[in-house]
Short mmCIF file of C-alpha atoms in Angstrom, two decimals:
data_model
loop_
_atom_site.label_atom_id
_atom_site.label_comp_id
_atom_site.label_asym_id
_atom_site.label_seq_id
_atom_site.Cartn_x
_atom_site.Cartn_y
_atom_site.Cartn_z
CA ARG W 24 0.32 -0.18 0.03
CA LYS W 25 2.69 2.61 0.81
CA PHE W 26 4.40 1.51 -2.59
CA PHE W 27 0.97 2.36 -4.21
CA GLN W 28 0.49 5.25 -2.76
CA ARG W 29 3.69 6.61 -3.91
CA HIS W 30 3.41 5.76 -7.22
CA ARG W 31 0.44 7.57 -6.95
CA ASN W 32 1.81 10.79 -6.00
CA ALA W 33 5.14 10.89 -8.25
CA ALA W 34 1.42 10.30 -11.58
CA ILE W 35 0.02 12.67 -9.86
CA THR W 36 3.35 15.50 -9.71
CA ILE W 37 4.26 14.27 -13.11
CA GLN W 38 0.37 14.90 -14.64
CA SER W 39 0.48 18.15 -12.75
CA PHE W 40 3.75 19.17 -14.42
CA PHE W 41 2.44 18.31 -17.78
CA ARG W 42 -0.63 19.84 -17.47
CA GLY W 43 1.49 22.90 -15.99
CA HIS W 44 3.33 22.76 -19.22
CA GLN W 45 0.95 22.58 -22.17
CA GLN W 46 -1.72 25.10 -20.62
CA ARG W 47 2.15 27.46 -20.73
CA ILE W 48 2.60 26.62 -24.04
CA HIS W 49 -1.00 27.98 -25.03
CA TYR W 50 -0.79 30.95 -22.72
CA MET W 51 2.74 31.52 -24.74
CA HIS W 52 0.60 31.37 -27.67
CA TRP W 53 -2.72 33.24 -27.19
CA ARG W 54 -0.07 36.08 -25.85
CA ARG W 55 1.91 35.85 -28.77
CA ALA W 56 -1.26 36.19 -30.92
CA ALA W 57 -3.00 38.90 -28.89
CA ILE W 58 0.09 41.12 -29.34
CA THR W 59 0.13 40.63 -32.71
CA ILE W 60 -3.54 41.54 -32.77
CA GLN W 61 -2.70 44.70 -30.71
CA ALA W 62 0.11 46.11 -32.74
CA TYR W 63 -2.39 45.89 -36.14
CA VAL W 64 -4.91 47.28 -34.29
CA ARG W 65 -2.55 50.54 -33.81
CA GLY W 66 -0.97 49.64 -36.83
CA MET W 67 -4.34 50.78 -38.63
CA PHE W 68 -5.09 53.26 -36.01
CA ALA W 69 -1.68 55.00 -36.67
CA ARG W 70 -2.34 54.81 -40.45
CA GLU W 71 -5.58 56.20 -40.05
CA VAL W 72 -4.38 59.35 -38.31
CA ALA W 73 -1.16 59.82 -40.62
CA SER W 74 -3.98 59.43 -43.60
CA ALA W 75 -5.78 62.01 -42.05
CA LEU W 76 -2.75 64.41 -41.06
CA ARG W 77 -1.69 64.15 -44.77
CA GLU W 78 -5.54 65.01 -46.01
CA MET W 79 -5.69 68.05 -44.12
CA ARG W 80 -2.05 68.95 -44.80
CA ARG W 81 -3.73 68.81 -48.65
CA VAL W 82 -6.41 70.30 -47.29
CA GLU W 83 -4.42 73.49 -45.66
CA GLU W 84 -1.93 73.51 -48.84
CA GLU W 85 -5.04 73.68 -51.66
CA MET W 86 -6.60 76.44 -49.46
CA ARG W 87 -2.94 78.82 -49.20
CA ARG W 88 -2.45 77.59 -52.48
CA LYS W 89 -5.81 79.32 -53.78
CA GLU W 90 -5.48 82.33 -50.72
CA GLN W 91 -2.54 83.29 -53.53
CA GLU W 92 -3.75 82.86 -56.56
CA GLU W 93 -6.57 84.61 -54.86
CA GLU W 94 -4.12 87.30 -54.03
CA GLU W 95 -2.47 87.40 -57.15
CA ARG W 96 -5.67 87.89 -59.28
CA LYS W 97 -6.93 90.81 -57.39
CA ARG W 98 -3.26 92.72 -57.41
CA GLN W 99 -3.29 91.79 -61.16
CA GLU W 100 -7.12 93.34 -61.62
CA GLN W 101 -5.85 96.32 -59.63
CA GLU W 102 -3.21 97.61 -62.01
CA ARG W 103 -5.28 96.89 -64.89
CA LEU W 104 -7.54 99.14 -63.43
CA GLU W 105 -4.82 101.61 -62.35
CA MET W 106 -3.08 100.86 -65.77
CA GLU W 107 -6.93 101.97 -67.30
CA GLU W 108 -7.32 105.02 -65.36
CA GLN W 109 -4.01 106.64 -66.67
CA GLU W 110 -4.88 105.61 -70.27
CA ARG W 111 -8.60 106.58 -69.42
CA ALA W 112 -6.71 109.65 -67.95
CA LEU W 113 -4.04 110.11 -70.89
CA LEU W 114 -7.21 109.89 -73.61
CA GLU W 115 -8.69 112.76 -71.52
CA GLU W 116 -5.59 115.09 -71.69
CA GLN W 117 -4.86 114.05 -75.69
CA ILE W 118 -9.22 114.87 -76.24
CA MET W 119 -8.66 118.31 -74.15
CA ALA W 120 -5.26 118.91 -76.21
CA THR W 121 -7.44 118.12 -79.45
CA GLN W 122 -9.97 120.58 -77.78
CA LYS W 123 -7.76 123.26 -77.70
CA GLU W 124 -6.26 123.55 -80.94
CA LEU W 125 -9.47 123.16 -82.08
CA ALA W 126 -10.72 126.13 -80.26
CA ALA W 127 -7.20 127.93 -80.88
CA ILE W 128 -7.98 127.59 -85.49
CA ALA W 129 -11.69 128.52 -84.33
CA SER W 130 -10.67 131.75 -82.73
CA LEU W 131 -7.82 132.17 -85.50
CA VAL W 132 -11.25 132.39 -88.13
CA GLU W 133 -12.48 134.59 -85.66
CA HIS W 134 -9.57 136.67 -86.13
CA ASN W 135 -9.21 136.22 -89.47
CA VAL W 136 -13.05 136.98 -90.33
CA LYS W 137 -12.91 140.07 -87.81
CA ARG W 138 -9.19 141.54 -89.39
CA ALA W 139 -10.91 141.13 -92.99
CA GLN W 140 -13.70 142.54 -91.69
CA GLU W 141 -11.57 145.95 -90.47
CA ALA W 142 -10.14 146.02 -94.10
CA SER W 143 -13.36 145.83 -96.10
CA GLU W 144 -14.24 149.23 -94.74
CA CYS W 145 -11.18 150.71 -95.75
CA LEU W 146 -11.93 149.80 -99.48
CA ASP W 147 -13.83 152.03 -101.49
CA LEU W 148 -17.15 152.07 -103.22
CA ASP W 149 -15.88 150.87 -106.92
CA GLU W 150 -14.04 147.94 -105.30
CA MET W 151 -17.27 147.61 -103.77
CA PHE W 152 -19.19 147.19 -107.04
CA SER W 153 -16.51 144.92 -108.58
CA PHE W 154 -17.28 142.44 -105.86
CA LEU W 155 -21.56 142.12 -106.42
CA SER W 156 -19.91 140.25 -109.82
CA ASP W 157 -17.65 137.53 -107.93
CA VAL W 158 -20.03 136.91 -104.81
CA GLN W 159 -21.80 134.35 -106.23
CA GLU W 160 -18.77 132.75 -107.26
CA THR W 161 -17.10 133.21 -103.84
CA LYS W 162 -19.92 131.81 -101.45
CA PRO W 163 -19.37 128.41 -103.33
CA ASN W 164 -15.93 128.29 -102.37
CA VAL W 165 -16.52 129.45 -98.56
CA GLN W 166 -18.64 126.95 -98.33
CA ASP W 167 -16.26 123.92 -100.21
CA PHE W 168 -13.64 124.98 -97.36
CA VAL W 169 -16.14 125.03 -93.98
CA SER W 170 -17.44 121.92 -95.60
CA GLU W 171 -13.65 120.01 -95.75
CA ILE W 172 -13.12 121.69 -92.05
CA GLY W 173 -15.64 120.17 -90.87
CA GLN W 174 -15.23 116.42 -92.88
CA GLN W 175 -10.78 116.96 -90.78
CA MET W 176 -12.81 117.07 -87.60
CA GLU W 177 -15.48 114.60 -88.16
CA ALA W 178 -12.49 112.07 -88.88
CA LEU W 179 -10.38 113.48 -86.01
CA LEU W 180 -13.00 112.72 -83.71
CA GLN W 181 -13.23 109.46 -85.30
CA ASP W 182 -9.78 108.82 -84.72
CA VAL W 183 -10.15 109.67 -81.31
CA GLU W 184 -13.46 107.49 -80.14
CA GLU W 185 -11.39 104.55 -82.31
CA GLU W 186 -8.37 104.77 -80.35
CA ASP W 187 -10.06 104.22 -77.15
CA ASN W 188 -11.85 101.56 -78.32
CA ASN W 189 -8.95 99.89 -79.09
CA SER W 190 -7.43 101.10 -75.77
CA LEU W 191 -9.79 99.01 -73.82
CA ILE W 192 -9.96 96.34 -75.91
CA SER W 193 -6.08 95.31 -75.39
CA ALA W 194 -6.98 95.96 -71.27
CA GLU W 195 -9.30 93.45 -71.28
CA ASP W 196 -6.82 91.28 -73.78
CA GLN W 197 -4.29 91.28 -72.38
CA VAL W 198 -4.54 91.15 -68.10
CA ARG W 199 -1.44 88.97 -67.08
CA THR W 200 0.81 91.78 -69.17
CA PRO W 201 1.66 95.16 -68.76
CA GLU W 202 0.12 97.40 -71.66
CA ALA W 203 2.34 99.96 -73.64
CA SER W 204 0.44 103.41 -73.31
CA PRO W 205 -1.45 104.04 -76.69
CA SER W 206 -0.16 106.26 -79.46
CA PRO W 207 -0.53 109.90 -79.65
CA LEU W 208 -3.17 110.86 -81.68
CA PRO W 209 -1.87 112.47 -84.60
CA PRO W 210 -2.02 116.45 -84.88
CA PRO W 211 -5.24 118.17 -86.49
CA ASN W 212 -4.55 118.79 -90.17
CA LEU W 213 -3.54 122.71 -90.46
CA SER W 214 -2.79 122.07 -94.20
CA SER W 215 -5.94 123.30 -95.24
CA PRO W 216 -4.97 127.33 -95.76
CA ILE W 217 -7.35 129.33 -94.21
CA THR W 218 -8.51 132.58 -95.88
CA PRO W 219 -10.69 135.53 -94.82
CA ALA W 220 -14.50 135.72 -96.48
CA ALA W 221 -14.19 138.75 -98.94
CA PRO W 222 -17.06 141.01 -97.31
CA TYR W 223 -20.31 141.59 -99.94
CA SER W 224 -23.33 143.93 -99.92
CA PRO W 225 -26.56 142.68 -101.07
CA ILE W 226 -27.60 144.01 -103.98
CA GLY W 227 -29.79 146.93 -104.29
CA SER W 228 -29.14 147.63 -100.36
CA PRO W 229 -31.15 151.09 -99.50
CA THR W 230 -27.34 151.72 -97.84
CA VAL W 231 -25.81 151.76 -101.34
CA ALA W 232 -28.45 153.54 -103.03
CA SER W 233 -28.54 156.14 -100.40
CA ASP W 234 -25.40 157.21 -99.33
CA LYS W 235 -22.13 156.27 -101.09
CA GLY W 236 -20.20 157.36 -98.44
CA ASP W 237 -21.16 154.79 -95.99
CA SER W 238 -19.24 151.24 -95.71
CA PRO W 239 -20.07 147.49 -97.44
CA SER W 240 -22.20 145.15 -95.19
CA PRO W 241 -19.38 142.47 -94.67
CA LEU W 242 -19.87 138.71 -95.28
CA PRO W 243 -20.90 137.17 -92.20
CA PRO W 244 -17.85 134.84 -90.77
CA PRO W 245 -18.00 131.48 -92.30
CA MET W 246 -19.26 128.34 -89.29
CA SER W 247 -16.91 126.99 -87.33
CA PRO W 248 -15.44 123.27 -87.19
CA LEU W 249 -16.77 122.61 -84.38
CA GLY W 250 -20.17 123.75 -84.87
CA LEU W 251 -20.27 122.03 -87.94
CA VAL W 252 -19.14 118.95 -85.84
CA ASN W 253 -21.57 119.16 -83.15
CA GLY W 254 -24.27 119.24 -86.39
CA ASN W 255 -25.75 123.11 -85.89
CA ALA W 256 -24.39 125.27 -88.43
CA GLN W 257 -25.66 128.27 -86.61
CA ARG W 258 -23.69 128.45 -83.25
CA SER W 259 -21.19 131.18 -83.36
CA PRO W 260 -17.55 129.86 -82.53
CA SER W 261 -17.81 130.82 -78.65
CA THR W 262 -20.56 128.88 -78.43
CA ALA W 263 -19.52 126.55 -80.76
CA ARG W 264 -16.69 126.16 -77.90
CA LYS W 265 -18.51 125.79 -74.80
CA SER W 266 -20.63 123.14 -75.86
CA VAL W 267 -17.96 121.40 -76.56
CA GLN W 268 -16.20 122.25 -73.04
#
């Protein structure tokens, strides 16, 4: 019986050690599997965080790029507006200079007409009567001279309008490139001779018939170029200048 008890206790001890060894092996497998799963989970979370950070960085860069593009667009728009303003001011100065030239031409015509009127007062009666025969030939020449000046003024104004339209179109087409200032307007054609109109006296005038010593009535001054451009042939040069200004 003692022998049996000793062998039985030895078998129980061996079995307990064997079970402990098996359980330890299972525990090590489970522990390694848990560590692997935890590593996979941590890696998945880390990848998600990294992806979120990359997306956030991409969004920030996109927003920064859009802000820079918006600032660049505003700067270019401001430069374009300033350039258009400068061109508009330059064009206005050129128009004002042209108007001054037209006013100078009109004043020169008035001065020549007044000088011709003053000179006509000194003419004698014979010259007056000799002039009456040429009145019908003089009037077409005066009308041709006035119509020529009117055509020149209309052509000059058309050139100014075309220059303005071309500058606006080129400013809209060339937004990202600096624009060249528009070429100055051509000066008015002053090659046409400005001659004073010869005085005349209507036939059968009571002044001529009654009094030989009275001065003949002068020819009315030719119409101002400004009046022809404005479409009103009856205005005086001073009134035409006021309407242009």
